[in-house]
Amino acid sequence: MAGHQSGEERNEGCASGGRDLKARLASIPSVERVIASAAAQPLIAEYGRTQVLAAIRETLDGWRRDVQTANSAAADDAPFDETRATAAAAHALAARSQSRLRSVFNLTGTVLHTNLGRALLPDEAVRAVVRALTQPMSLEFDLATGRRGERDDLIEALVCELTGAEAATVVNNNAAAVLLTLSALATKKDVIVSRGELVEIGGAFRIPDIMSRAGAKLREVGTTNRTHLRDYEEAIGARTGLLMKVHCSNYAIAGFTKSVELDELAPLARKHGLPVAVDLGSGTLVDLAQFGLPAEPTVRETIEAGADVVTFSGDKLLGGPQAGLIVGRANLIRKIRKHPLKRALRVGKLTLAALEPVLQLYRAPEFLRERLTTLRLLTRPGEEMRATAQRVMPALQRALGDAYRVSVEPMFSQIGSGALPVDVLPSFGLVVRSGGVPGIAHAATTAAASKRAGRGRALMKLEAALRALPRPVIGRIADDALHLDLRCLEAVDEASFVAQCAELHL
Ligand SMILES: *Cc1c(COP(=O)(O)O)cnc(C)c1O
């Protein structure tokens, strides 16, 4: 029974303690009574009887446990009636039915944030996905002949037009594209890769691992910082199946370095009758320099420089849905398409529905900056972001009170997803510091250290409170402050961001 200290104390010297407990337990209504009550009827209409019954039973069981362990929730004198039981059940049902996949505000400063879903899609793509979800589609159906079609046919001509490739196919993501390419072109063969390009992309994508999964043998050449053309040449032998280049997506090797460019490597490969595959990672279809962004090799340039196969992601700089595009020579793409893994890694109709209108946008480069969401976010004018910051700052300061100080400050965003890792984009946002007074760099005295620890705790508490909002706000802690980069807070969402500030509970 009540082994709890507080329970014993409450019953101490009171002969009626046991009887009180019994009376309290008896006052808990039956499940049948609660579910038959008027208050339960709207819940049944919303969630169905099965769920409501289970939630009420759970509530009542909880009360019985509370009474028996003299838990504080049962210690009050509020009656255990049907209204209270229904309210508790309603609360539990609402919490349970909330989607686990929530909309958030991405104020991390990383535009293509893998953990937050990468590229946001333009309206055209959204409408196409809704159509594909609700209407039958000509997914593998040739409307000209009435015969079975190929799902790749939906986008192949468009991808070729935009990249200059002879042929194209699409799979689930770029990791799948690389796995499939290696499986189709290099199983039981050697693949020559520079040691400086043996990358690991977050989330367990490592070139050497993919290579062994594909049954290919990795032949590393050169050193981490320097690889020469002769290193490749000396490694080519009877077992060589492919030369491969991998874009250093998430790191940069600086200093005393040498890598072999594609336009040097391709003639060597051709001399030996070998194909060159390039994993571009992000892979952009347009010259980003024209938008004031750091340059990235385009897919077209890569093909023109002599790549036989190029793989890249759909949801990185391309700005589309998660997908992996494989483009290149027709005979190689044919081989890739015929491999059994292609069927396992194929994309669904929603991906194709979203990808096509995104690719269409590239046909009108004049409008791209405005219409392609990713590009619009990456090129947002500083003045606009500063103005946004100034407009939303007061609401956040009001919600946080005196314990925190909010200021509008310049900061740096990142493209993310491994694109252009060392480049950062000047941005504006809110910086939140705890403790009212900005931290002065004291000597590492105990007092200063504990003060800093206190500020650290306050910032973590603030981060957690922002995550608990109806639409969670995700920022970034750096330099003893919480940074909310406003690059990705566009006008449409500003009002709802401001409104929910009032709901912050610290
Ligand atoms: C991002 C990346 C990948 C993986 O692409 P996903 O679309 O995330 O599967 C592979 N290679 C490189 C070089 C990358 O940058």
Short mmCIF file of C-alpha atoms and ligand atoms in Angstrom, two decimals:
data_model
loop_
_atom_site.label_atom_id
_atom_site.label_comp_id
_atom_site.label_asym_id
_atom_site.label_seq_id
_atom_site.Cartn_x
_atom_site.Cartn_y
_atom_site.Cartn_z
CA MET A 1 0.00 0.00 0.00
CA ALA A 2 0.99 3.59 0.48
CA GLY A 3 4.66 3.18 1.23
CA HIS A 4 5.10 6.80 0.32
CA GLN A 5 6.28 9.10 3.10
CA SER A 6 3.63 11.71 2.40
CA GLY A 7 0.86 9.11 2.38
CA GLU A 8 1.86 7.72 5.73
CA GLU A 9 2.07 11.19 7.19
CA ARG A 10 -1.34 12.11 5.97
CA ASN A 11 -2.89 8.98 7.46
CA GLU A 12 -0.89 9.04 10.66
CA GLY A 13 -3.02 8.63 13.78
CA CYS A 14 -6.13 8.73 11.75
CA ALA A 15 -8.23 5.62 12.12
CA SER A 16 -10.39 6.60 9.20
CA GLY A 17 -7.41 6.80 6.78
CA GLY A 18 -8.22 3.46 5.18
CA ARG A 19 -11.87 4.31 4.92
CA ASP A 20 -11.07 7.71 3.30
CA LEU A 21 -8.98 5.96 0.73
CA LYS A 22 -11.76 3.50 -0.03
CA ALA A 23 -14.31 6.31 -0.26
CA ARG A 24 -12.02 8.27 -2.56
CA LEU A 25 -11.50 5.24 -4.81
CA ALA A 26 -15.23 4.55 -4.86
CA SER A 27 -15.88 8.11 -5.99
CA ILE A 28 -14.08 7.45 -9.28
CA PRO A 29 -16.80 6.92 -11.89
CA SER A 30 -16.95 3.82 -14.07
CA VAL A 31 -15.73 3.91 -17.68
CA GLU A 32 -19.30 3.24 -18.80
CA ARG A 33 -20.64 6.25 -16.95
CA VAL A 34 -17.98 8.59 -18.36
CA ILE A 35 -18.39 7.45 -21.95
CA ALA A 36 -22.17 7.78 -21.71
CA SER A 37 -21.89 11.33 -20.35
CA ALA A 38 -22.83 14.34 -22.49
CA ALA A 39 -19.26 15.70 -22.32
CA ALA A 40 -17.87 12.56 -23.98
CA GLN A 41 -20.13 12.70 -27.04
CA PRO A 42 -18.22 15.34 -29.04
CA LEU A 43 -15.01 13.40 -28.39
CA ILE A 44 -16.59 10.20 -29.73
CA ALA A 45 -17.68 12.11 -32.83
CA GLU A 46 -14.14 13.35 -33.39
CA TYR A 47 -11.95 10.37 -32.47
CA GLY A 48 -14.31 7.37 -32.58
CA ARG A 49 -15.50 5.28 -29.63
CA THR A 50 -12.50 2.92 -29.56
CA GLN A 51 -9.91 5.59 -28.91
CA VAL A 52 -12.09 7.56 -26.49
CA LEU A 53 -12.82 4.44 -24.44
CA ALA A 54 -9.11 3.65 -24.17
CA ALA A 55 -8.24 7.22 -23.20
CA ILE A 56 -10.94 7.34 -20.50
CA ARG A 57 -9.85 3.97 -19.12
CA GLU A 58 -6.28 5.23 -18.97
CA THR A 59 -7.38 8.40 -17.16
CA LEU A 60 -9.38 6.49 -14.58
CA ASP A 61 -6.59 3.95 -14.04
CA GLY A 62 -4.23 6.86 -13.49
CA TRP A 63 -6.53 8.33 -10.84
CA ARG A 64 -6.73 4.99 -9.01
CA ARG A 65 -2.96 4.73 -8.99
CA ASP A 66 -2.69 8.33 -7.74
CA VAL A 67 -5.10 7.70 -4.88
CA GLN A 68 -3.31 4.49 -3.87
CA THR A 69 0.10 6.11 -3.88
CA ALA A 70 -1.27 9.31 -2.37
CA ASN A 71 0.01 11.24 -5.33
CA SER A 72 -0.54 14.97 -5.16
CA ALA A 73 -2.85 14.94 -8.19
CA ALA A 74 -5.32 12.84 -6.19
CA ALA A 75 -4.69 14.63 -2.92
CA ASP A 76 -6.77 17.64 -3.83
CA ASP A 77 -10.45 17.62 -3.10
CA ALA A 78 -11.67 18.14 -6.65
CA PRO A 79 -14.32 15.54 -7.37
CA PHE A 80 -13.59 12.69 -9.76
CA ASP A 81 -16.49 13.36 -12.06
CA GLU A 82 -17.29 12.68 -15.70
CA THR A 83 -16.45 16.21 -16.84
CA ARG A 84 -12.99 16.04 -15.35
CA ALA A 85 -12.38 12.56 -16.77
CA THR A 86 -13.49 13.65 -20.24
CA ALA A 87 -11.32 16.74 -20.14
CA ALA A 88 -8.27 14.66 -19.22
CA ALA A 89 -9.07 12.15 -21.96
CA ALA A 90 -9.55 14.97 -24.48
CA HIS A 91 -6.14 16.36 -23.58
CA ALA A 92 -4.47 12.96 -24.02
CA LEU A 93 -6.26 12.33 -27.32
CA ALA A 94 -5.28 15.72 -28.71
CA ALA A 95 -1.64 15.17 -27.77
CA ARG A 96 -1.65 11.69 -29.28
CA SER A 97 -3.26 12.73 -32.54
CA GLN A 98 -0.83 15.54 -33.23
CA SER A 99 1.41 14.60 -36.15
CA ARG A 100 4.97 13.68 -35.23
CA LEU A 101 6.08 15.40 -38.43
CA ARG A 102 5.68 19.05 -37.45
CA SER A 103 6.13 22.33 -39.29
CA VAL A 104 8.96 24.33 -37.74
CA PHE A 105 10.62 27.69 -38.27
CA ASN A 106 14.09 27.03 -39.63
CA LEU A 107 16.08 29.90 -38.11
CA THR A 108 19.29 27.86 -37.94
CA GLY A 109 20.85 29.85 -40.76
CA THR A 110 21.32 26.67 -42.78
CA VAL A 111 19.03 26.98 -45.79
CA LEU A 112 19.26 23.39 -47.04
CA HIS A 113 19.08 21.75 -43.61
CA THR A 114 19.01 17.97 -44.01
CA ASN A 115 17.36 17.38 -40.61
CA LEU A 116 14.67 19.94 -41.42
CA GLY A 117 13.82 18.53 -44.83
CA ARG A 118 16.18 20.44 -47.18
CA ALA A 119 14.66 22.33 -50.14
CA LEU A 120 11.23 23.94 -49.86
CA LEU A 121 9.23 23.51 -53.01
CA PRO A 122 7.64 26.22 -55.15
CA ASP A 123 3.85 26.40 -55.50
CA GLU A 124 3.85 24.78 -58.95
CA ALA A 125 5.39 21.66 -57.44
CA VAL A 126 3.00 21.67 -54.49
CA ARG A 127 -0.02 21.80 -56.81
CA ALA A 128 1.39 19.00 -58.96
CA VAL A 129 1.89 16.79 -55.88
CA VAL A 130 -1.68 17.38 -54.74
CA ARG A 131 -2.93 16.35 -58.21
CA ALA A 132 -0.77 13.24 -58.18
CA LEU A 133 -2.10 12.34 -54.73
CA THR A 134 -5.74 12.66 -55.64
CA GLN A 135 -6.03 11.72 -59.32
CA PRO A 136 -4.86 8.78 -61.45
CA MET A 137 -1.76 9.77 -63.41
CA SER A 138 -0.04 8.67 -66.61
CA LEU A 139 2.90 7.45 -64.54
CA GLU A 140 3.87 4.48 -66.71
CA PHE A 141 1.36 4.89 -69.47
CA ASP A 142 2.12 6.14 -72.95
CA LEU A 143 -0.84 8.30 -73.90
CA ALA A 144 0.16 8.36 -77.58
CA THR A 145 0.06 4.59 -78.06
CA GLY A 146 -2.03 3.45 -75.11
CA ARG A 147 0.76 1.07 -74.15
CA ARG A 148 2.84 0.73 -71.01
CA GLY A 149 5.34 3.57 -70.61
CA GLU A 150 8.49 4.28 -68.60
CA ARG A 151 8.37 6.58 -65.58
CA ASP A 152 11.77 8.01 -66.52
CA ASP A 153 10.20 9.28 -69.76
CA LEU A 154 8.36 11.93 -67.74
CA ILE A 155 11.50 13.91 -67.02
CA GLU A 156 14.30 12.52 -69.19
CA ALA A 157 13.98 14.95 -72.12
CA LEU A 158 13.76 17.91 -69.78
CA VAL A 159 16.82 16.86 -67.76
CA CYS A 160 18.78 16.32 -70.96
CA GLU A 161 17.75 19.74 -72.27
CA LEU A 162 18.94 21.40 -69.06
CA THR A 163 22.21 19.50 -68.70
CA GLY A 164 23.30 18.64 -72.23
CA ALA A 165 23.37 14.95 -71.31
CA GLU A 166 22.35 12.22 -73.77
CA ALA A 167 20.19 10.35 -71.28
CA ALA A 168 18.94 10.59 -67.71
CA THR A 169 17.30 8.50 -65.02
CA VAL A 170 16.12 9.25 -61.51
CA VAL A 171 16.18 7.30 -58.23
CA ASN A 172 15.30 7.84 -54.57
CA ASN A 173 18.25 10.07 -53.60
CA ASN A 174 21.84 10.76 -54.60
CA ALA A 175 23.21 8.04 -52.32
CA ALA A 176 21.04 5.60 -54.28
CA ALA A 177 22.25 7.16 -57.53
CA VAL A 178 25.88 6.50 -56.59
CA LEU A 179 25.15 2.98 -55.35
CA LEU A 180 23.25 2.12 -58.52
CA THR A 181 25.87 3.64 -60.82
CA LEU A 182 28.67 1.69 -59.16
CA SER A 183 26.59 -1.51 -59.10
CA ALA A 184 25.74 -1.25 -62.78
CA LEU A 185 29.14 -0.14 -64.07
CA ALA A 186 31.78 -1.46 -61.71
CA THR A 187 30.76 -4.65 -59.86
CA LYS A 188 33.81 -6.94 -59.57
CA LYS A 189 35.95 -4.18 -61.02
CA ASP A 190 38.36 -1.59 -59.67
CA VAL A 191 37.17 1.98 -59.25
CA ILE A 192 39.95 4.53 -59.05
CA VAL A 193 39.34 7.44 -56.66
CA SER A 194 41.68 10.07 -55.27
CA ARG A 195 42.38 9.78 -51.51
CA GLY A 196 41.41 13.44 -51.23
CA GLU A 197 37.87 12.60 -52.39
CA LEU A 198 36.95 9.65 -50.16
CA VAL A 199 34.21 11.61 -48.48
CA GLU A 200 31.77 10.86 -45.75
CA ILE A 201 28.50 12.77 -46.05
CA GLY A 202 26.52 12.95 -42.82
CA GLY A 203 24.25 10.01 -42.05
CA ALA A 204 26.54 7.11 -42.94
CA PHE A 205 27.16 7.81 -46.60
CA ARG A 206 30.81 6.98 -47.15
CA ILE A 207 32.26 6.45 -50.57
CA PRO A 208 34.36 3.40 -49.51
CA ASP A 209 31.29 1.74 -47.91
CA ILE A 210 29.04 2.38 -50.90
CA MET A 211 31.81 1.00 -53.08
CA SER A 212 31.95 -2.30 -51.20
CA ARG A 213 28.13 -2.52 -51.09
CA ALA A 214 28.16 -2.22 -54.86
CA GLY A 215 30.69 -5.04 -55.08
CA ALA A 216 33.31 -2.73 -56.56
CA LYS A 217 36.90 -2.61 -55.41
CA LEU A 218 38.13 0.78 -54.31
CA ARG A 219 41.54 1.64 -55.70
CA GLU A 220 42.75 4.73 -53.81
CA VAL A 221 45.34 6.90 -55.48
CA GLY A 222 47.41 9.90 -54.44
CA THR A 223 47.44 11.34 -50.94
CA THR A 224 44.94 13.29 -48.88
CA ASN A 225 46.17 16.65 -50.10
CA ARG A 226 47.76 15.89 -53.46
CA THR A 227 46.83 13.63 -56.34
CA HIS A 228 48.43 13.84 -59.78
CA LEU A 229 47.34 12.58 -63.17
CA ARG A 230 50.16 10.03 -63.15
CA ASP A 231 48.71 8.54 -59.94
CA TYR A 232 45.56 7.65 -61.86
CA GLU A 233 47.51 6.48 -64.89
CA GLU A 234 49.70 4.13 -62.86
CA ALA A 235 46.65 2.60 -61.18
CA ILE A 236 44.84 1.75 -64.41
CA GLY A 237 45.00 -1.98 -65.13
CA ALA A 238 43.08 -4.91 -66.60
CA ARG A 239 40.59 -4.90 -63.70
CA THR A 240 39.78 -1.20 -63.84
CA GLY A 241 36.12 -0.51 -64.54
CA LEU A 242 35.67 3.15 -63.76
CA LEU A 243 37.42 6.36 -62.79
CA MET A 244 35.48 8.36 -60.27
CA LYS A 245 35.54 11.90 -58.96
CA VAL A 246 33.61 12.94 -55.87
CA HIS A 247 32.75 16.54 -55.03
CA CYS A 248 34.25 17.54 -51.67
CA SER A 249 30.83 18.56 -50.48
CA ASN A 250 31.31 19.20 -46.81
CA TYR A 251 34.97 20.08 -46.45
CA ALA A 252 37.75 21.88 -48.20
CA ILE A 253 41.39 20.94 -48.41
CA ALA A 254 43.47 24.09 -48.31
CA GLY A 255 47.18 24.81 -48.47
CA PHE A 256 49.62 22.57 -50.38
CA THR A 257 47.11 20.80 -52.56
CA LYS A 258 46.76 19.31 -56.02
CA SER A 259 43.81 17.56 -57.51
CA VAL A 260 43.26 16.41 -61.03
CA GLU A 261 40.53 18.30 -62.81
CA LEU A 262 38.00 16.51 -64.91
CA ASP A 263 39.25 17.99 -68.17
CA GLU A 264 42.64 16.32 -67.51
CA LEU A 265 41.19 13.06 -66.25
CA ALA A 266 38.64 12.53 -69.01
CA PRO A 267 41.21 12.28 -71.88
CA LEU A 268 43.19 9.74 -69.83
CA ALA A 269 40.05 7.66 -69.27
CA ARG A 270 39.17 7.85 -72.95
CA LYS A 271 42.66 6.73 -73.93
CA HIS A 272 42.09 3.57 -71.89
CA GLY A 273 38.47 3.11 -72.98
CA LEU A 274 37.18 3.70 -69.46
CA PRO A 275 34.22 5.79 -68.30
CA VAL A 276 34.50 8.62 -65.76
CA ALA A 277 31.75 9.04 -63.18
CA VAL A 278 31.38 12.24 -61.18
CA ASP A 279 29.38 12.43 -57.95
CA LEU A 280 28.58 16.14 -57.85
CA GLY A 281 26.58 15.97 -54.63
CA SER A 282 24.63 19.17 -54.77
CA GLY A 283 24.88 19.71 -58.48
CA THR A 284 23.46 22.97 -59.71
CA LEU A 285 21.88 23.49 -63.11
CA VAL A 286 22.74 27.20 -63.35
CA ASP A 287 25.82 29.32 -62.77
CA LEU A 288 25.30 30.55 -59.21
CA ALA A 289 27.85 33.35 -59.62
CA GLN A 290 25.30 35.30 -61.72
CA PHE A 291 23.19 35.51 -58.56
CA GLY A 292 26.08 36.71 -56.44
CA LEU A 293 26.55 33.29 -54.88
CA PRO A 294 29.83 31.37 -54.75
CA ALA A 295 30.42 29.37 -57.93
CA GLU A 296 29.69 25.64 -58.01
CA PRO A 297 30.35 23.42 -61.02
CA THR A 298 27.14 22.99 -63.01
CA VAL A 299 26.01 19.63 -64.32
CA ARG A 300 26.34 20.91 -67.90
CA GLU A 301 29.96 22.03 -67.35
CA THR A 302 30.73 18.65 -65.83
CA ILE A 303 29.32 16.83 -68.86
CA GLU A 304 31.18 19.20 -71.19
CA ALA A 305 34.41 18.60 -69.31
CA GLY A 306 34.12 14.93 -70.20
CA ALA A 307 32.15 13.14 -67.48
CA ASP A 308 30.39 10.05 -68.80
CA VAL A 309 28.03 9.79 -65.85
CA VAL A 310 27.09 12.50 -63.33
CA THR A 311 25.05 11.98 -60.15
CA PHE A 312 23.44 14.72 -58.05
CA SER A 313 20.68 15.37 -55.52
CA GLY A 314 17.19 16.66 -56.27
CA ASP A 315 16.71 18.45 -52.94
CA LYS A 316 19.98 20.33 -52.56
CA LEU A 317 20.78 23.33 -54.78
CA LEU A 318 18.40 22.05 -57.47
CA GLY A 319 15.60 23.05 -55.09
CA GLY A 320 13.30 20.10 -55.76
CA PRO A 321 12.10 16.97 -53.97
CA GLN A 322 14.36 14.28 -52.53
CA ALA A 323 15.72 12.41 -55.54
CA GLY A 324 18.97 11.28 -57.12
CA LEU A 325 19.54 12.16 -60.75
CA ILE A 326 21.87 10.17 -62.95
CA VAL A 327 22.74 11.73 -66.30
CA GLY A 328 25.25 10.89 -68.99
CA ARG A 329 25.97 8.75 -72.01
CA ALA A 330 23.02 6.84 -73.41
CA ASN A 331 24.71 3.42 -73.38
CA LEU A 332 25.74 3.78 -69.71
CA ILE A 333 22.35 5.11 -68.60
CA ARG A 334 20.73 2.16 -70.39
CA LYS A 335 22.93 -0.23 -68.40
CA ILE A 336 22.09 1.59 -65.17
CA ARG A 337 18.37 1.50 -65.90
CA LYS A 338 18.44 -2.25 -66.59
CA HIS A 339 20.15 -3.10 -63.28
CA PRO A 340 17.80 -4.87 -60.80
CA LEU A 341 18.61 -2.33 -58.09
CA LYS A 342 16.97 0.37 -60.25
CA ARG A 343 13.56 -1.16 -59.49
CA ALA A 344 14.32 -1.17 -55.77
CA LEU A 345 15.52 2.42 -55.76
CA ARG A 346 12.94 3.91 -58.11
CA VAL A 347 11.08 7.10 -57.26
CA GLY A 348 7.36 7.35 -56.59
CA LYS A 349 4.84 9.43 -58.48
CA LEU A 350 4.94 12.23 -55.88
CA THR A 351 8.64 12.76 -56.51
CA LEU A 352 8.17 12.87 -60.26
CA ALA A 353 5.17 15.17 -59.92
CA ALA A 354 7.24 17.62 -57.85
CA LEU A 355 10.44 17.31 -59.86
CA GLU A 356 9.00 18.15 -63.27
CA PRO A 357 7.66 21.67 -62.48
CA VAL A 358 10.87 22.50 -60.61
CA LEU A 359 12.91 21.55 -63.67
CA GLN A 360 10.50 23.56 -65.85
CA LEU A 361 11.39 26.69 -63.85
CA TYR A 362 14.96 26.43 -65.14
CA ARG A 363 13.68 27.05 -68.67
CA ALA A 364 13.00 30.65 -67.65
CA PRO A 365 16.21 31.73 -65.91
CA GLU A 366 14.91 35.33 -65.72
CA PHE A 367 12.32 34.27 -63.14
CA LEU A 368 14.38 31.65 -61.35
CA ARG A 369 15.56 33.86 -58.53
CA GLU A 370 12.00 34.78 -57.61
CA ARG A 371 10.25 31.46 -58.28
CA LEU A 372 12.70 28.83 -57.10
CA THR A 373 12.28 28.95 -53.32
CA THR A 374 15.80 27.75 -52.53
CA LEU A 375 17.40 30.37 -54.76
CA ARG A 376 15.12 33.11 -53.42
CA LEU A 377 16.19 32.29 -49.85
CA LEU A 378 19.86 32.06 -50.75
CA THR A 379 19.80 35.44 -52.47
CA ARG A 380 17.58 37.39 -50.05
CA PRO A 381 18.75 41.01 -49.81
CA GLY A 382 20.40 41.91 -46.50
CA GLU A 383 18.19 44.98 -46.12
CA GLU A 384 15.07 42.86 -46.32
CA MET A 385 16.32 40.48 -43.63
CA ARG A 386 17.35 43.39 -41.42
CA ALA A 387 13.89 44.93 -41.78
CA THR A 388 12.28 41.59 -40.89
CA ALA A 389 14.50 41.37 -37.81
CA GLN A 390 13.54 44.87 -36.70
CA ARG A 391 9.83 44.14 -37.11
CA VAL A 392 9.80 40.87 -35.15
CA MET A 393 12.31 41.85 -32.46
CA PRO A 394 9.91 43.72 -30.12
CA ALA A 395 7.49 40.79 -29.88
CA LEU A 396 10.25 38.40 -28.89
CA GLN A 397 11.77 40.85 -26.38
CA ARG A 398 8.34 41.38 -24.81
CA ALA A 399 7.79 37.62 -24.50
CA LEU A 400 11.20 37.04 -22.94
CA GLY A 401 11.08 39.85 -20.39
CA ASP A 402 14.10 41.14 -18.49
CA ALA A 403 15.93 37.85 -18.21
CA TYR A 404 17.01 37.97 -21.83
CA ARG A 405 18.20 40.70 -24.17
CA VAL A 406 17.30 40.56 -27.86
CA SER A 407 19.18 42.50 -30.50
CA VAL A 408 19.20 42.75 -34.28
CA GLU A 409 22.61 41.75 -35.59
CA PRO A 410 24.39 40.73 -38.79
CA MET A 411 25.31 37.08 -38.98
CA PHE A 412 26.23 34.43 -41.54
CA SER A 413 24.02 31.79 -43.09
CA GLN A 414 25.17 28.62 -44.76
CA ILE A 415 23.82 26.96 -47.86
CA GLY A 416 23.91 23.56 -46.18
CA SER A 417 23.67 19.98 -47.38
CA GLY A 418 27.30 20.01 -48.24
CA ALA A 419 27.01 22.66 -50.91
CA LEU A 420 29.86 25.15 -50.86
CA PRO A 421 30.97 24.19 -47.35
CA VAL A 422 33.42 26.99 -46.72
CA ASP A 423 31.31 29.82 -48.03
CA VAL A 424 28.93 31.76 -45.86
CA LEU A 425 26.23 34.22 -46.79
CA PRO A 426 25.91 37.56 -44.96
CA SER A 427 22.55 37.63 -43.22
CA PHE A 428 20.56 39.32 -40.46
CA GLY A 429 18.79 37.93 -37.43
CA LEU A 430 18.05 38.16 -33.75
CA VAL A 431 20.67 37.42 -31.12
CA VAL A 432 19.36 36.53 -27.67
CA ARG A 433 21.65 36.80 -24.66
CA SER A 434 20.76 35.83 -21.15
CA GLY A 435 21.42 37.79 -18.00
CA GLY A 436 20.67 41.30 -19.25
CA VAL A 437 24.36 42.29 -19.32
CA PRO A 438 26.47 41.09 -22.22
CA GLY A 439 29.14 38.59 -21.19
CA ILE A 440 32.49 40.28 -20.62
CA ALA A 441 35.48 38.05 -21.16
CA HIS A 442 36.69 37.73 -17.56
CA ALA A 443 39.68 35.66 -16.60
CA ALA A 444 38.62 32.08 -15.98
CA THR A 445 37.76 32.69 -12.34
CA THR A 446 35.30 30.34 -10.68
CA ALA A 447 32.71 33.11 -10.47
CA ALA A 448 32.98 33.90 -14.16
CA ALA A 449 32.85 30.21 -15.05
CA SER A 450 29.74 29.59 -12.99
CA LYS A 451 28.14 32.69 -14.44
CA ARG A 452 28.85 31.36 -17.89
CA ALA A 453 27.37 27.97 -16.95
CA GLY A 454 24.26 29.79 -15.70
CA ARG A 455 23.94 31.64 -18.98
CA GLY A 456 24.41 28.34 -20.83
CA ARG A 457 21.54 26.81 -18.86
CA ALA A 458 19.34 29.84 -19.52
CA LEU A 459 19.99 29.58 -23.26
CA MET A 460 19.19 25.87 -23.27
CA LYS A 461 15.97 26.61 -21.40
CA LEU A 462 15.13 29.24 -24.01
CA GLU A 463 15.90 26.83 -26.85
CA ALA A 464 13.61 24.22 -25.28
CA ALA A 465 10.81 26.80 -24.84
CA LEU A 466 11.12 27.80 -28.50
CA ARG A 467 10.91 24.14 -29.48
CA ALA A 468 7.74 23.76 -27.40
CA LEU A 469 5.86 26.44 -29.36
CA PRO A 470 2.93 25.40 -31.59
CA ARG A 471 5.25 25.78 -34.58
CA PRO A 472 8.63 25.05 -33.01
CA VAL A 473 11.39 27.59 -33.63
CA ILE A 474 14.83 26.10 -34.26
CA GLY A 475 17.82 28.41 -33.79
CA ARG A 476 21.50 27.92 -33.13
CA ILE A 477 23.60 28.58 -30.03
CA ALA A 478 26.98 30.19 -30.70
CA ASP A 479 29.25 32.51 -28.71
CA ASP A 480 27.16 32.32 -25.55
CA ALA A 481 24.01 33.48 -27.36
CA LEU A 482 21.04 32.09 -29.23
CA HIS A 483 21.08 33.11 -32.89
CA LEU A 484 17.84 33.24 -34.86
CA ASP A 485 18.84 33.78 -38.48
CA LEU A 486 15.89 35.36 -40.29
CA ARG A 487 16.95 34.48 -43.84
CA CYS A 488 14.31 31.73 -43.93
CA LEU A 489 11.52 33.75 -42.29
CA GLU A 490 9.72 35.06 -45.34
CA ALA A 491 6.89 37.61 -45.28
CA VAL A 492 4.11 34.99 -45.37
CA ASP A 493 5.22 33.53 -42.04
CA GLU A 494 6.16 36.71 -40.21
CA ALA A 495 2.78 37.36 -38.60
CA SER A 496 2.43 33.84 -37.25
CA PHE A 497 5.96 33.97 -35.85
CA VAL A 498 5.18 37.22 -34.05
CA ALA A 499 1.80 35.97 -32.81
CA GLN A 500 3.15 32.82 -31.25
CA CYS A 501 5.88 34.69 -29.36
CA ALA A 502 3.16 35.49 -26.80
CA GLU A 503 2.83 31.76 -26.12
CA LEU A 504 6.43 31.33 -24.97
CA HIS A 505 6.60 29.72 -21.53
CA LEU A 506 9.94 30.05 -19.82
C1 LIG B 1 24.77 14.98 -50.44
C2 LIG B 1 25.72 14.11 -51.15
C3 LIG B 1 25.42 12.77 -51.37
C4 LIG B 1 24.16 12.14 -50.87
O1 LIG B 1 23.04 12.67 -51.51
P1 LIG B 1 21.58 12.41 -50.91
O2 LIG B 1 20.68 13.05 -51.91
O3 LIG B 1 21.55 13.03 -49.57
O4 LIG B 1 21.40 10.93 -50.84
C5 LIG B 1 26.34 12.01 -52.06
N1 LIG B 1 27.50 12.54 -52.50
C6 LIG B 1 27.82 13.83 -52.30
C7 LIG B 1 29.12 14.34 -52.80
C8 LIG B 1 26.93 14.66 -51.62
O5 LIG B 1 27.24 15.94 -51.41
#
